Amino acid sequence: MTYLLKKSEVNQTLRAWTSKAHVYAPQKVQKYAQFLPVGEDFELSVEEPHNTRFPPKALFLPQSETLLKYNPQKRELESAKTPDQPRIIFGIRPCDAKAVTLLDSVFSSEDNPDPFWQARRDQSVLVGLGCDQPCATCFCTSVESGPFDRSGLDAILTDLGDTYAVEPLTERGVSLFENLTVASAETTQTIQAIQEKATREMPIAFGREGLKAHLDELFENEIWEDFAKSCLGCGICTFLCPTCFCFDIVDEVRKSTRERNWDTCMFKVYSIEASGHNPRPSRRERTRQRLMHKYSYWLDHTGQTGCTGCGRCVRYCPVGLDIRAMVRKSVATPSEVPHVD
Amino acid sequence: MTELENRILAEAQRLLSENLADVVIAFKQADTPLRPQPAFFTDAEAVNDLVYNGLCQNNLANYLTRYPREKKIAMVVRGCESRSVNALVLENQHPRENLYLIGIPCEGIVDWRKIVEAVGEDVLSVQDQADIVVVRTPKGEFTLDRAALMHGSCLRCTQKNPLGTDVTIGKPVAEQDPHLLRERVKNFEALGIQTRYEYFRQESERCIRCYACREACPMCYCEECFVDHTGPRWTESGVTPAGMQGWHIIRAFHQTGRCTSCGACERACPMDIHMTYLTDKLNTDMYDKYQFVAGLDAKTQTPFAAFNLDDKNRFVAGGTSK
Amino acid sequence: MDTAKKIVLFQCQWCLYAPEDQDWVDHHLPENVHLTKVPCTGRLDPLFILNAVQGGADGVMISGCVPEKCHFKEGNLSARRQMDEFSDFLNYVGYDEDRICFTWLDLQDRGRIQKDVAEFSKKVEALGKSHSLNTRSVLPQGGAHD
Ligand code: SF4
Ligand code: SF4
Ligand code: SF4
């Protein structure tokens, strides 16, 4: 069943939901959009810029969070409470929702789930917004996703001008929207046409055929040096990436807390060991790690590419390093070292 | 290719083929339209994709400290970059005799954020022409006034013509009023302490601690930054108010007498955080108190590397200050 | 006294010539004054001051030797340039410069530290609680978004 949600009623609908859940939606902060709690003066921002600058993974894995507290009076450790509020996340793009499902394989693994991640995942309903107008930096169809990918979503919206067509995908999705008008069969067809067209028109950035094996063979190649030359070694590409999940656990002694912060393989201090040895001593190894993790090691671990093609790293890299071009250049580089198993 | 680019290219080729430089640091076209990429040419034959235009937003002096001292480096420098190079030479980061500076009088850097603001996020190509910038987007072509797109730091720049170069390519440009920096600082000071703190709080709150500002700055070359130090830990490590404010205060303060107001930090920031107003204050003070401007030459010590018995400031003998 | 404003005193370990002054600082400071001894004011790093401020100091006092009497010859002179600029800078950012005070003690300044601490305490008392940069807060549970 497909429903129709008038754009003029989005504000009201979202505000109504706040009585039963924490509702998050992209809103303008300065000149960019960011997922923020829906409040009284809420205004949805999904037009321009299309996607949020900061990735919505932060809704599940906050950049900094407290895991433990030490109570110096009682001399006791207290574990932080896992969040227990139901949440609705409205307007998340398919690439970002797909990224959350990828991260499930890290934080929701059966033998060792992360209680904080798990609690937030269980509490959240994800309402996605498909992309009929992909940006110049998008390449989701090149990495096993697409502008109307349904992974991880409870409902998906298609923009019909002054209305959103709503396709609930799960029970939880249905319960949010069941009071709305049902779309006609004709409209359903239009929606399908829009979705197919968007998927078809998304340019293919590179072919994935044999990519992993080829990259593995390039491990010692000098292209990494080449990429690393201009790379600043900042955290932009990884912090803005919806699938990067590395973290660092720190004891903040002055506050008696143990906190978990995002960390990134692009920092030198990330891989430095207590002895002072750094297995990734230069930018060459670190640049290689970012690309290889996404396009090779993820496949080893989960069978999926660890990139969903959102294009944030391409857009915001201060020196114009484009991961799509890096992959293309790798493909064009013949491997000299034969692959040894 | 513009005439200017041709001349830079010819000079780069000459330096490499005559073995006067091991590497020429310049820019090349990146795969994204809004940002050319720093390029490192080592082969005279391969210099063909060199570009130079207003979108070249990085401070190339940043890459100087990546090379061993014996490397002969040639580098394209604008006014601020030439000052950064001086400041680095002063700090013994590279011997001046192993540097060859190709100076370019600067017309100001075009701020990609202002382009995005004017035409929307999706940009297919940008052409920087003398007075206008032509931007192609899926919605059509836009012709924008170049002056209106200039980065804030360039609007206040006082040294557009490079200093102490080995060769200068292009016509000298007119310098601006040297008081623009002070004016900005004084205007901000006039807002009152509450407003100033509120502004600082809001700006630093958006920081994601990616340290792009640090990595983009030529003067931030420490092997270990104070924020990465764990024993003792100087600031909170997370995106907490204390952590973010501490980061911004000390990052800026460590630039005292060293920052050349190039604005590379601000242009690199993914969250559009304004931070040059902090270093502008320090630069203004260094001038007002010690008549010092960073990077004018490679000899004068920075104020914090020296002191004087007669220093006049609020800390006076024979009583508590003020 | 709960309401007294918090003051952090950085004291150069050489600046108090009279043993009774040092004894007073070591053992009899008012409860709201927290002491950190440093080997010389030249050892002071802006990070020390910032840590005090972020930890909730309503005032920061630095005591050191007068020029030309520095135990390490010139440590106090280099501290002077940095601390002067740092307090101007903090003022620019939003921490009132009147909350930072420097006192320079000489051989004949017996008993002055008591007076200076009292005077500064009074001044800080008048300024009231500091609300800016006082940011060492525990994160909301479960991160910023919940
Ligand atoms: S954003 Fe660009 S400069 Fe920064 S680490 Fe990533 S690739 Fe390097
Ligand atoms: S602090 Fe910013 S403006 Fe100053 S030199 Fe560094 S990058 Fe340039
Ligand atoms: S570049 Fe911007 S977001 Fe990154 S650490 Fe610097 S101020 Fe923060």
PDB file of C-alpha atoms in Angstrom, chain B residues 234, chain C residues 8-16 22 25-26 34-49 60-65 70-72 75-76 79 83 102-103:
ATOM      1  CA  TRP B 234      45.708  18.866  28.420  1.00  0.00           C
TER       2      TRP B 234
ATOM      3  CA  VAL C   8      43.578  29.338  41.528  1.00  0.00           C
ATOM      4  CA  LEU C   9      46.963  30.566  42.672  1.00  0.00           C
ATOM      5  CA  PHE C  10      50.036  29.673  40.660  1.00  0.00           C
ATOM      6  CA  GLN C  11      53.031  30.393  42.821  1.00  0.00           C
ATOM      7  CA  CYS C  12      56.638  30.406  41.740  1.00  0.00           C
ATOM      8  CA  GLN C  13      58.405  28.401  44.429  1.00  0.00           C
ATOM      9  CA  TRP C  14      61.136  31.021  44.773  1.00  0.00           C
ATOM     10  CA  CYS C  15      59.115  34.193  44.974  1.00  0.00           C
ATOM     11  CA  LEU C  16      58.337  34.179  48.679  1.00  0.00           C
ATOM     12  CA  GLN C  22      55.591  30.514  52.301  1.00  0.00           C
ATOM     13  CA  VAL C  25      50.622  29.964  51.397  1.00  0.00           C
ATOM     14  CA  ASP C  26      51.348  26.306  52.011  1.00  0.00           C
ATOM     15  CA  HIS C  34      43.672  26.505  45.334  1.00  0.00           C
ATOM     16  CA  LEU C  35      47.457  26.410  45.182  1.00  0.00           C
ATOM     17  CA  THR C  36      49.645  25.088  42.378  1.00  0.00           C
ATOM     18  CA  LYS C  37      53.357  25.595  42.833  1.00  0.00           C
ATOM     19  CA  VAL C  38      55.550  25.980  39.787  1.00  0.00           C
ATOM     20  CA  PRO C  39      59.350  25.993  39.600  1.00  0.00           C
ATOM     21  CA  CYS C  40      59.266  29.428  37.925  1.00  0.00           C
ATOM     22  CA  THR C  41      56.602  31.589  36.287  1.00  0.00           C
ATOM     23  CA  GLY C  42      58.442  30.744  33.064  1.00  0.00           C
ATOM     24  CA  ARG C  43      57.133  27.208  33.490  1.00  0.00           C
ATOM     25  CA  LEU C  44      53.565  28.448  33.166  1.00  0.00           C
ATOM     26  CA  ASP C  45      51.916  27.314  30.007  1.00  0.00           C
ATOM     27  CA  PRO C  46      48.713  28.931  28.758  1.00  0.00           C
ATOM     28  CA  LEU C  47      47.255  25.436  29.101  1.00  0.00           C
ATOM     29  CA  PHE C  48      47.674  25.645  32.894  1.00  0.00           C
ATOM     30  CA  ILE C  49      45.633  28.803  33.001  1.00  0.00           C
ATOM     31  CA  VAL C  60      43.528  33.128  38.450  1.00  0.00           C
ATOM     32  CA  MET C  61      46.423  34.635  40.357  1.00  0.00           C
ATOM     33  CA  ILE C  62      50.052  34.243  39.442  1.00  0.00           C
ATOM     34  CA  SER C  63      52.805  35.184  41.815  1.00  0.00           C
ATOM     35  CA  GLY C  64      56.424  35.410  40.750  1.00  0.00           C
ATOM     36  CA  CYS C  65      59.702  37.216  41.282  1.00  0.00           C
ATOM     37  CA  CYS C  70      64.240  35.525  38.735  1.00  0.00           C
ATOM     38  CA  HIS C  71      65.873  32.391  40.109  1.00  0.00           C
ATOM     39  CA  PHE C  72      66.364  31.270  36.528  1.00  0.00           C
ATOM     40  CA  GLY C  75      61.917  32.993  33.158  1.00  0.00           C
ATOM     41  CA  ASN C  76      59.604  35.675  34.478  1.00  0.00           C
ATOM     42  CA  ALA C  79      56.247  34.555  31.080  1.00  0.00           C
ATOM     43  CA  MET C  83      50.701  35.757  30.028  1.00  0.00           C
ATOM     44  CA  PHE C 102      49.901  38.818  38.261  1.00  0.00           C
ATOM     45  CA  THR C 103      51.771  39.773  41.373  1.00  0.00           C
TER      46      THR C 103
END
